[in-house]
mmCIF file of C-alpha atoms in Angstrom:
data_model
loop_
_atom_site.group_PDB
_atom_site.id
_atom_site.type_symbol
_atom_site.label_atom_id
_atom_site.label_comp_id
_atom_site.label_asym_id
_atom_site.label_seq_id
_atom_site.Cartn_x
_atom_site.Cartn_y
_atom_site.Cartn_z
ATOM 1 C CA UNK B 402 -0.039 0.009 0.000
ATOM 2 C CA UNK B 403 1.549 3.353 -1.058
ATOM 3 C CA UNK B 404 1.490 6.605 0.900
ATOM 4 C CA UNK B 405 -1.504 8.934 0.682
ATOM 5 C CA UNK B 406 -0.790 12.221 -1.232
ATOM 6 C CA UNK B 407 -0.770 14.158 1.995
ATOM 7 C CA UNK B 408 2.510 12.466 2.987
ATOM 8 C CA UNK B 409 4.245 13.103 -0.259
ATOM 9 C CA UNK B 410 6.810 15.913 -0.114
ATOM 10 C CA UNK B 411 7.590 15.216 -3.764
ATOM 11 C CA UNK B 412 9.183 18.566 -4.587
ATOM 12 C CA UNK B 413 11.604 18.255 -1.609
ATOM 13 C CA UNK B 414 12.492 14.728 -2.672
ATOM 14 C CA UNK B 415 13.178 15.791 -6.268
ATOM 15 C CA UNK B 416 15.405 18.597 -5.029
ATOM 16 C CA UNK B 417 17.415 16.234 -2.837
ATOM 17 C CA UNK B 418 17.778 13.692 -5.645
ATOM 18 C CA UNK B 419 18.740 16.272 -8.150
ATOM 19 C CA UNK B 420 21.370 17.708 -5.852
ATOM 20 C CA UNK B 421 22.726 14.246 -5.435
ATOM 21 C CA UNK B 422 23.206 13.953 -9.137
ATOM 22 C CA UNK B 423 20.226 11.769 -10.121
ATOM 23 C CA UNK B 424 19.538 12.739 -13.691
ATOM 24 C CA UNK B 425 15.896 11.435 -13.660
ATOM 25 C CA UNK B 426 15.101 12.788 -10.274
ATOM 26 C CA UNK B 427 11.372 13.235 -10.950
ATOM 27 C CA UNK B 428 10.913 9.658 -12.243
ATOM 28 C CA UNK B 429 12.916 8.269 -9.263
ATOM 29 C CA UNK B 430 10.891 10.269 -6.835
ATOM 30 C CA UNK B 431 7.655 8.838 -8.200
ATOM 31 C CA UNK B 432 9.059 5.299 -7.907
ATOM 32 C CA UNK B 433 10.262 5.822 -4.346
ATOM 33 C CA UNK B 434 6.988 7.348 -3.227
ATOM 34 C CA UNK B 435 4.989 4.544 -4.827
ATOM 35 C CA UNK B 436 7.165 1.868 -3.089
ATOM 36 C CA UNK B 437 7.118 3.393 0.405
ATOM 37 C CA UNK B 438 4.430 2.507 2.933
ATOM 38 C CA UNK B 439 5.242 4.989 5.636
ATOM 39 C CA UNK B 440 6.779 8.500 5.849
ATOM 40 C CA UNK B 441 9.763 7.081 7.767
ATOM 41 C CA UNK B 442 10.238 4.314 5.207
ATOM 42 C CA UNK B 443 10.165 6.900 2.401
ATOM 43 C CA UNK B 444 12.735 9.115 4.188
ATOM 44 C CA UNK B 445 15.113 6.158 4.625
ATOM 45 C CA UNK B 446 14.780 5.178 0.985
ATOM 46 C CA UNK B 447 15.598 8.670 -0.139
ATOM 47 C CA UNK B 448 18.560 8.795 2.233
ATOM 48 C CA UNK B 449 19.906 5.519 0.732
ATOM 49 C CA UNK B 450 19.534 6.899 -2.791
ATOM 50 C CA UNK B 451 21.156 10.146 -1.924
ATOM 51 C CA UNK B 452 24.045 8.254 -0.350
ATOM 52 C CA UNK B 453 24.633 6.614 -3.786
ATOM 53 C CA UNK B 454 22.838 3.242 -3.486
ATOM 54 C CA UNK B 455 21.580 2.219 -6.892
ATOM 55 C CA UNK B 456 17.828 2.985 -7.290
ATOM 56 C CA UNK B 457 17.128 -0.765 -7.962
ATOM 57 C CA UNK B 458 18.802 -1.672 -4.752
ATOM 58 C CA UNK B 459 16.781 0.896 -2.825
ATOM 59 C CA UNK B 460 13.486 -0.321 -4.392
ATOM 60 C CA UNK B 461 14.388 -4.002 -4.248
ATOM 61 C CA UNK B 462 13.643 -4.589 -7.927
ATOM 62 C CA UNK B 463 14.500 -3.557 -11.463
ATOM 63 C CA UNK B 464 12.286 -3.333 -14.566
ATOM 64 C CA UNK B 465 13.768 -5.540 -17.338
ATOM 65 C CA UNK B 466 12.030 -6.438 -20.497
ATOM 66 C CA UNK B 467 8.726 -5.600 -18.954
ATOM 67 C CA UNK B 468 9.202 -7.785 -15.870
ATOM 68 C CA UNK B 469 9.738 -6.585 -12.316
ATOM 69 C CA UNK B 470 12.905 -8.543 -11.294
ATOM 70 C CA UNK B 471 14.013 -8.776 -7.700
ATOM 71 C CA UNK B 472 17.487 -7.288 -7.176
ATOM 72 C CA UNK B 473 19.205 -7.495 -3.700
ATOM 73 C CA UNK B 474 21.898 -5.096 -2.460
ATOM 74 C CA UNK B 475 25.272 -6.035 -3.962
ATOM 75 C CA UNK B 476 23.762 -7.927 -6.884
ATOM 76 C CA UNK B 477 24.374 -6.758 -10.440
ATOM 77 C CA UNK B 478 21.565 -4.528 -11.680
ATOM 78 C CA UNK B 479 20.386 -5.654 -15.194
ATOM 79 C CA UNK B 480 21.115 -2.883 -17.786
ATOM 80 C CA UNK B 481 18.478 -1.736 -20.271
ATOM 81 C CA UNK B 482 20.908 -2.289 -23.152
ATOM 82 C CA UNK B 483 20.982 -6.063 -22.318
ATOM 83 C CA UNK B 484 17.326 -6.284 -23.328
ATOM 84 C CA UNK B 485 18.736 -6.394 -26.918
ATOM 85 C CA UNK B 486 20.525 -9.644 -26.132
ATOM 86 C CA UNK B 487 17.286 -11.108 -24.823
ATOM 87 C CA UNK B 488 15.454 -10.064 -27.999
ATOM 88 C CA UNK B 489 18.099 -11.619 -30.160
ATOM 89 C CA UNK B 490 17.946 -14.871 -28.144
ATOM 90 C CA UNK B 491 14.185 -15.036 -28.427
ATOM 91 C CA UNK B 492 14.410 -15.049 -32.251
ATOM 92 C CA UNK B 493 16.817 -17.931 -32.212
ATOM 93 C CA UNK B 494 15.280 -20.121 -29.541
ATOM 94 C CA UNK B 495 13.476 -23.285 -30.967
ATOM 95 C CA UNK B 496 10.287 -24.747 -29.643
ATOM 96 C CA UNK B 497 10.712 -26.318 -26.217
ATOM 97 C CA UNK B 498 14.113 -24.726 -25.923
ATOM 98 C CA UNK B 499 16.662 -25.669 -23.353
ATOM 99 C CA UNK B 500 18.055 -22.431 -21.904
ATOM 100 C CA UNK B 501 21.064 -21.870 -19.680
ATOM 101 C CA UNK B 502 21.846 -18.439 -18.094
ATOM 102 C CA UNK B 503 25.502 -18.320 -16.932
ATOM 103 C CA UNK B 504 26.830 -15.498 -14.820
ATOM 104 C CA UNK B 505 23.118 -15.044 -14.088
ATOM 105 C CA UNK B 506 23.215 -12.425 -11.475
ATOM 106 C CA UNK B 507 19.640 -11.784 -10.502
ATOM 107 C CA UNK B 508 18.488 -14.232 -13.226
ATOM 108 C CA UNK B 509 16.849 -11.441 -15.123
ATOM 109 C CA UNK B 510 17.996 -12.493 -18.640
ATOM 110 C CA UNK B 511 16.788 -16.026 -18.430
ATOM 111 C CA UNK B 512 13.576 -15.040 -16.727
ATOM 112 C CA UNK B 513 12.888 -12.411 -19.485
ATOM 113 C CA UNK B 514 13.724 -14.845 -22.252
ATOM 114 C CA UNK B 515 11.601 -17.821 -21.032
ATOM 115 C CA UNK B 516 8.683 -15.393 -20.535
ATOM 116 C CA UNK B 517 8.614 -15.169 -24.353
ATOM 117 C CA UNK B 518 8.887 -18.964 -24.996
ATOM 118 C CA UNK B 519 6.531 -21.917 -24.683
ATOM 119 C CA UNK B 520 7.525 -24.881 -22.544
ATOM 120 C CA UNK B 521 11.179 -23.871 -22.135
ATOM 121 C CA UNK B 522 13.413 -25.964 -19.872
ATOM 122 C CA UNK B 523 15.955 -23.658 -18.147
ATOM 123 C CA UNK B 524 18.667 -23.305 -15.664
ATOM 124 C CA UNK B 525 20.909 -20.493 -14.197
ATOM 125 C CA UNK B 526 24.139 -20.367 -12.477
ATOM 126 C CA UNK B 527 26.460 -17.894 -10.745
ATOM 127 C CA UNK B 528 29.597 -18.028 -8.654
ATOM 128 C CA UNK B 529 28.321 -15.335 -6.202
ATOM 129 C CA UNK B 530 26.362 -16.666 -3.333
ATOM 130 C CA UNK B 531 24.389 -13.378 -2.933
ATOM 131 C CA UNK B 532 23.435 -13.494 -6.670
ATOM 132 C CA UNK B 533 22.347 -17.039 -6.398
ATOM 133 C CA UNK B 534 20.097 -16.280 -3.382
ATOM 134 C CA UNK B 535 18.506 -13.341 -5.308
ATOM 135 C CA UNK B 536 18.214 -15.387 -8.527
ATOM 136 C CA UNK B 537 16.294 -18.129 -6.850
ATOM 137 C CA UNK B 538 13.519 -15.640 -6.101
ATOM 138 C CA UNK B 539 13.255 -14.794 -9.839
ATOM 139 C CA UNK B 540 14.136 -18.114 -11.513
ATOM 140 C CA UNK B 541 12.326 -20.647 -9.394
ATOM 141 C CA UNK B 542 9.086 -18.594 -9.668
ATOM 142 C CA UNK B 543 9.476 -18.860 -13.444
ATOM 143 C CA UNK B 544 10.026 -22.565 -13.531
ATOM 144 C CA UNK B 545 13.787 -22.662 -13.590
ATOM 145 C CA UNK B 546 16.577 -24.052 -11.401
ATOM 146 C CA UNK B 547 19.563 -22.085 -9.973
ATOM 147 C CA UNK B 548 23.064 -23.521 -9.220
ATOM 148 C CA UNK B 549 25.966 -21.931 -7.371
ATOM 149 C CA UNK B 550 29.373 -22.379 -8.816
ATOM 150 C CA UNK B 551 32.010 -21.465 -11.384
ATOM 151 C CA UNK B 552 30.525 -21.197 -14.900
ATOM 152 C CA UNK B 553 29.555 -24.706 -16.156
ATOM 153 C CA UNK B 554 30.855 -26.602 -13.068
ATOM 154 C CA UNK B 555 27.554 -26.776 -11.101
ATOM 155 C CA UNK B 556 25.289 -27.572 -14.084
ATOM 156 C CA UNK B 557 23.832 -31.057 -14.389
ATOM 157 C CA UNK B 558 26.007 -33.249 -16.770
ATOM 158 C CA UNK B 559 22.749 -34.247 -18.518
ATOM 159 C CA UNK B 560 22.734 -30.737 -20.145
ATOM 160 C CA UNK B 561 25.890 -31.474 -22.127
ATOM 161 C CA UNK B 562 25.164 -31.331 -25.881
ATOM 162 C CA UNK B 563 21.519 -30.275 -25.154
ATOM 163 C CA UNK B 564 21.597 -26.433 -24.719
ATOM 164 C CA UNK B 565 19.807 -24.518 -27.431
ATOM 165 C CA UNK B 566 20.334 -21.070 -26.064
ATOM 166 C CA UNK B 567 23.294 -20.191 -23.788
ATOM 167 C CA UNK B 568 23.125 -16.691 -22.302
ATOM 168 C CA UNK B 569 26.376 -15.599 -20.825
ATOM 169 C CA UNK B 570 26.278 -12.058 -19.462
ATOM 170 C CA UNK B 571 29.933 -12.293 -18.548
ATOM 171 C CA UNK B 572 31.948 -9.410 -16.908
ATOM 172 C CA UNK B 573 33.727 -7.563 -19.660
ATOM 173 C CA UNK B 574 35.184 -4.408 -18.068
ATOM 174 C CA UNK B 575 39.017 -4.408 -18.259
ATOM 175 C CA UNK B 576 40.493 -4.411 -14.716
ATOM 176 C CA UNK B 577 42.184 -1.055 -15.134
ATOM 177 C CA UNK B 578 38.893 0.542 -16.139
ATOM 178 C CA UNK B 579 36.919 -0.553 -13.061
ATOM 179 C CA UNK B 580 37.863 2.642 -11.367
ATOM 180 C CA UNK B 581 36.337 4.638 -14.195
ATOM 181 C CA UNK B 582 32.880 3.125 -13.632
ATOM 182 C CA UNK B 583 30.120 5.168 -11.955
ATOM 183 C CA UNK B 584 30.155 4.692 -8.165
ATOM 184 C CA UNK B 585 26.724 2.985 -8.348
ATOM 185 C CA UNK B 586 28.393 0.059 -10.101
ATOM 186 C CA UNK B 587 31.979 0.307 -8.738
ATOM 187 C CA UNK B 588 30.933 0.553 -5.118
ATOM 188 C CA UNK B 589 27.609 -1.272 -4.875
ATOM 189 C CA UNK B 590 27.875 -4.144 -7.275
ATOM 190 C CA UNK B 591 30.070 -7.253 -6.815
ATOM 191 C CA UNK B 592 33.385 -6.828 -8.515
ATOM 192 C CA UNK B 593 33.192 -10.341 -9.751
ATOM 193 C CA UNK B 594 30.190 -9.257 -11.892
ATOM 194 C CA UNK B 595 32.260 -6.423 -13.452
ATOM 195 C CA UNK B 596 35.933 -7.269 -13.794
ATOM 196 C CA UNK B 597 36.747 -9.097 -17.006
ATOM 197 C CA UNK B 598 40.530 -9.235 -16.513
ATOM 198 C CA UNK B 599 43.293 -7.353 -18.319
ATOM 199 C CA UNK B 600 41.456 -6.980 -21.605
ATOM 200 C CA UNK B 601 37.957 -7.600 -20.368
ATOM 201 C CA UNK B 602 37.697 -11.036 -22.101
ATOM 202 C CA UNK B 603 39.135 -13.459 -19.494
ATOM 203 C CA UNK B 604 35.780 -14.945 -18.321
ATOM 204 C CA UNK B 605 34.485 -14.980 -21.961
ATOM 205 C CA UNK B 606 37.435 -17.200 -23.065
ATOM 206 C CA UNK B 607 36.567 -19.672 -20.471
ATOM 207 C CA UNK B 608 32.927 -19.663 -21.560
ATOM 208 C CA UNK B 609 33.647 -20.113 -25.240
ATOM 209 C CA UNK B 610 36.314 -22.765 -24.678
ATOM 210 C CA UNK B 611 33.727 -25.196 -23.361
ATOM 211 C CA UNK B 612 30.586 -23.905 -25.114
ATOM 212 C CA UNK B 613 30.630 -26.486 -27.895
ATOM 213 C CA UNK B 614 30.503 -29.252 -25.270
ATOM 214 C CA UNK B 615 27.274 -27.987 -23.774
ATOM 215 C CA UNK B 616 25.524 -26.556 -26.827
ATOM 216 C CA UNK B 617 23.237 -28.713 -28.960
ATOM 217 C CA UNK B 618 24.154 -28.889 -32.630
ATOM 218 C CA UNK B 619 22.928 -25.531 -34.106
ATOM 219 C CA UNK B 620 22.673 -24.077 -30.559
ATOM 220 C CA UNK B 621 23.646 -20.533 -29.861
ATOM 221 C CA UNK B 622 25.811 -18.770 -27.216
ATOM 222 C CA UNK B 623 24.939 -14.990 -26.883
ATOM 223 C CA UNK B 624 27.028 -12.535 -24.898
ATOM 224 C CA UNK B 625 27.344 -8.827 -24.607
ATOM 225 C CA UNK B 626 30.538 -6.964 -25.205
ATOM 226 C CA UNK B 627 31.778 -3.493 -26.038
ATOM 227 C CA UNK B 628 32.087 -2.331 -29.671
ATOM 228 C CA UNK B 629 35.820 -2.007 -29.169
ATOM 229 C CA UNK B 630 36.207 -5.522 -27.796
ATOM 230 C CA UNK B 631 33.896 -7.175 -30.442
ATOM 231 C CA UNK B 632 36.613 -8.094 -33.028
ATOM 232 C CA UNK B 633 38.738 -9.835 -30.476
ATOM 233 C CA UNK B 634 35.715 -11.578 -29.021
ATOM 234 C CA UNK B 635 34.750 -12.827 -32.559
ATOM 235 C CA UNK B 636 38.239 -14.255 -33.003
ATOM 236 C CA UNK B 637 37.965 -16.093 -29.703
ATOM 237 C CA UNK B 638 34.657 -17.627 -30.703
ATOM 238 C CA UNK B 639 35.973 -18.744 -34.052
ATOM 239 C CA UNK B 640 39.093 -20.356 -32.487
ATOM 240 C CA UNK B 641 36.861 -22.421 -30.266
ATOM 241 C CA UNK B 642 34.949 -23.888 -33.240
ATOM 242 C CA UNK B 643 31.837 -21.723 -33.179
ATOM 243 C CA UNK B 644 30.497 -19.566 -35.908
ATOM 244 C CA UNK B 645 30.338 -15.944 -34.781
ATOM 245 C CA UNK B 646 28.224 -12.929 -35.913
ATOM 246 C CA UNK B 647 27.782 -9.531 -34.411
ATOM 247 C CA UNK B 648 24.457 -7.876 -33.733
ATOM 248 C CA UNK B 649 24.164 -4.201 -32.711
ATOM 249 C CA UNK B 650 21.435 -1.808 -31.463
ATOM 250 C CA UNK B 651 22.157 1.903 -32.007
ATOM 251 C CA UNK B 652 19.063 2.633 -29.936
ATOM 252 C CA UNK B 653 20.351 0.809 -26.822
ATOM 253 C CA UNK B 654 24.038 1.310 -27.590
ATOM 254 C CA UNK B 655 24.410 -2.526 -27.373
ATOM 255 C CA UNK B 656 26.803 -4.960 -29.015
ATOM 256 C CA UNK B 657 25.993 -8.683 -28.879
ATOM 257 C CA UNK B 658 28.086 -11.569 -30.292
ATOM 258 C CA UNK B 659 26.082 -14.637 -31.305
ATOM 259 C CA UNK B 660 28.202 -17.822 -31.489
ATOM 260 C CA UNK B 661 26.619 -20.832 -33.109
ATOM 261 C CA UNK B 662 27.708 -24.475 -32.824
ATOM 262 C CA UNK B 663 27.710 -25.955 -36.336
ATOM 263 C CA UNK B 664 24.798 -28.232 -36.996
ATOM 264 C CA UNK B 665 25.485 -31.936 -37.595
ATOM 265 C CA UNK B 666 26.140 -32.596 -41.341
ATOM 266 C CA UNK B 667 23.615 -34.477 -43.305
ATOM 267 C CA UNK B 668 24.506 -38.030 -44.091
ATOM 268 C CA UNK B 669 23.476 -41.687 -43.640
ATOM 269 C CA UNK B 670 21.329 -42.078 -40.594
ATOM 270 C CA UNK B 671 20.576 -38.333 -40.385
ATOM 271 C CA UNK B 672 17.844 -36.206 -41.863
ATOM 272 C CA UNK B 673 18.605 -35.647 -45.497
ATOM 273 C CA UNK B 674 20.702 -38.764 -45.843
ATOM 274 C CA UNK B 675 19.962 -41.861 -47.827
#
């Protein structure tokens, strides 16, 4: 239940948020007011936001692909640009797709994707215990399973060779550039969700090295990267036996690499053979 209008000092809230550097102060004020149930609670939420806590951590949720996704303090906040990756994955997913969301964070990507699919079988995994706890709230409610561990390690072995869509929102910020990130990310999100190593591609290399083992023939790995990193990421994908292509969205300033495991060739005993 939200506060009644008589308890809404909205202009004062907007002034405080704007002074703290919140670009969309009016929109944020409306969200905070709608979420609060008491004046004291509202004041505490505004204080946390003014202190630099990401809005999504203050609210306890983020909007992503039209879904309200639970996001706990310290957990990576899904970015709007990553909605482009989900849209690309939805086009590629076959009927009754098997979906895996690696480096899942809150589980937002997998949850958003399977919301567009019929009868998907899906799993998520993350190395960060806080992310796993948060993801369970989003993933289990949507019919998926969540595992804690390093990349593929915790996944059921029965998934090998069966995954149709592998989402891997790997960290891709070069280590030396972490300090250049906005404080909301640098201070309040787990470093393991941001730091991609010297060139930003360390975790990606580990994902692509084993992707062909887990993907079904014709299955797809999708990951986000920067425009600058895309050529090197494409080379990495190709070296690991996958067929790469790059998709971009100017609207969302997003770059996604799609890596496809080659389909099995036609021949005796296979469709198209004699």
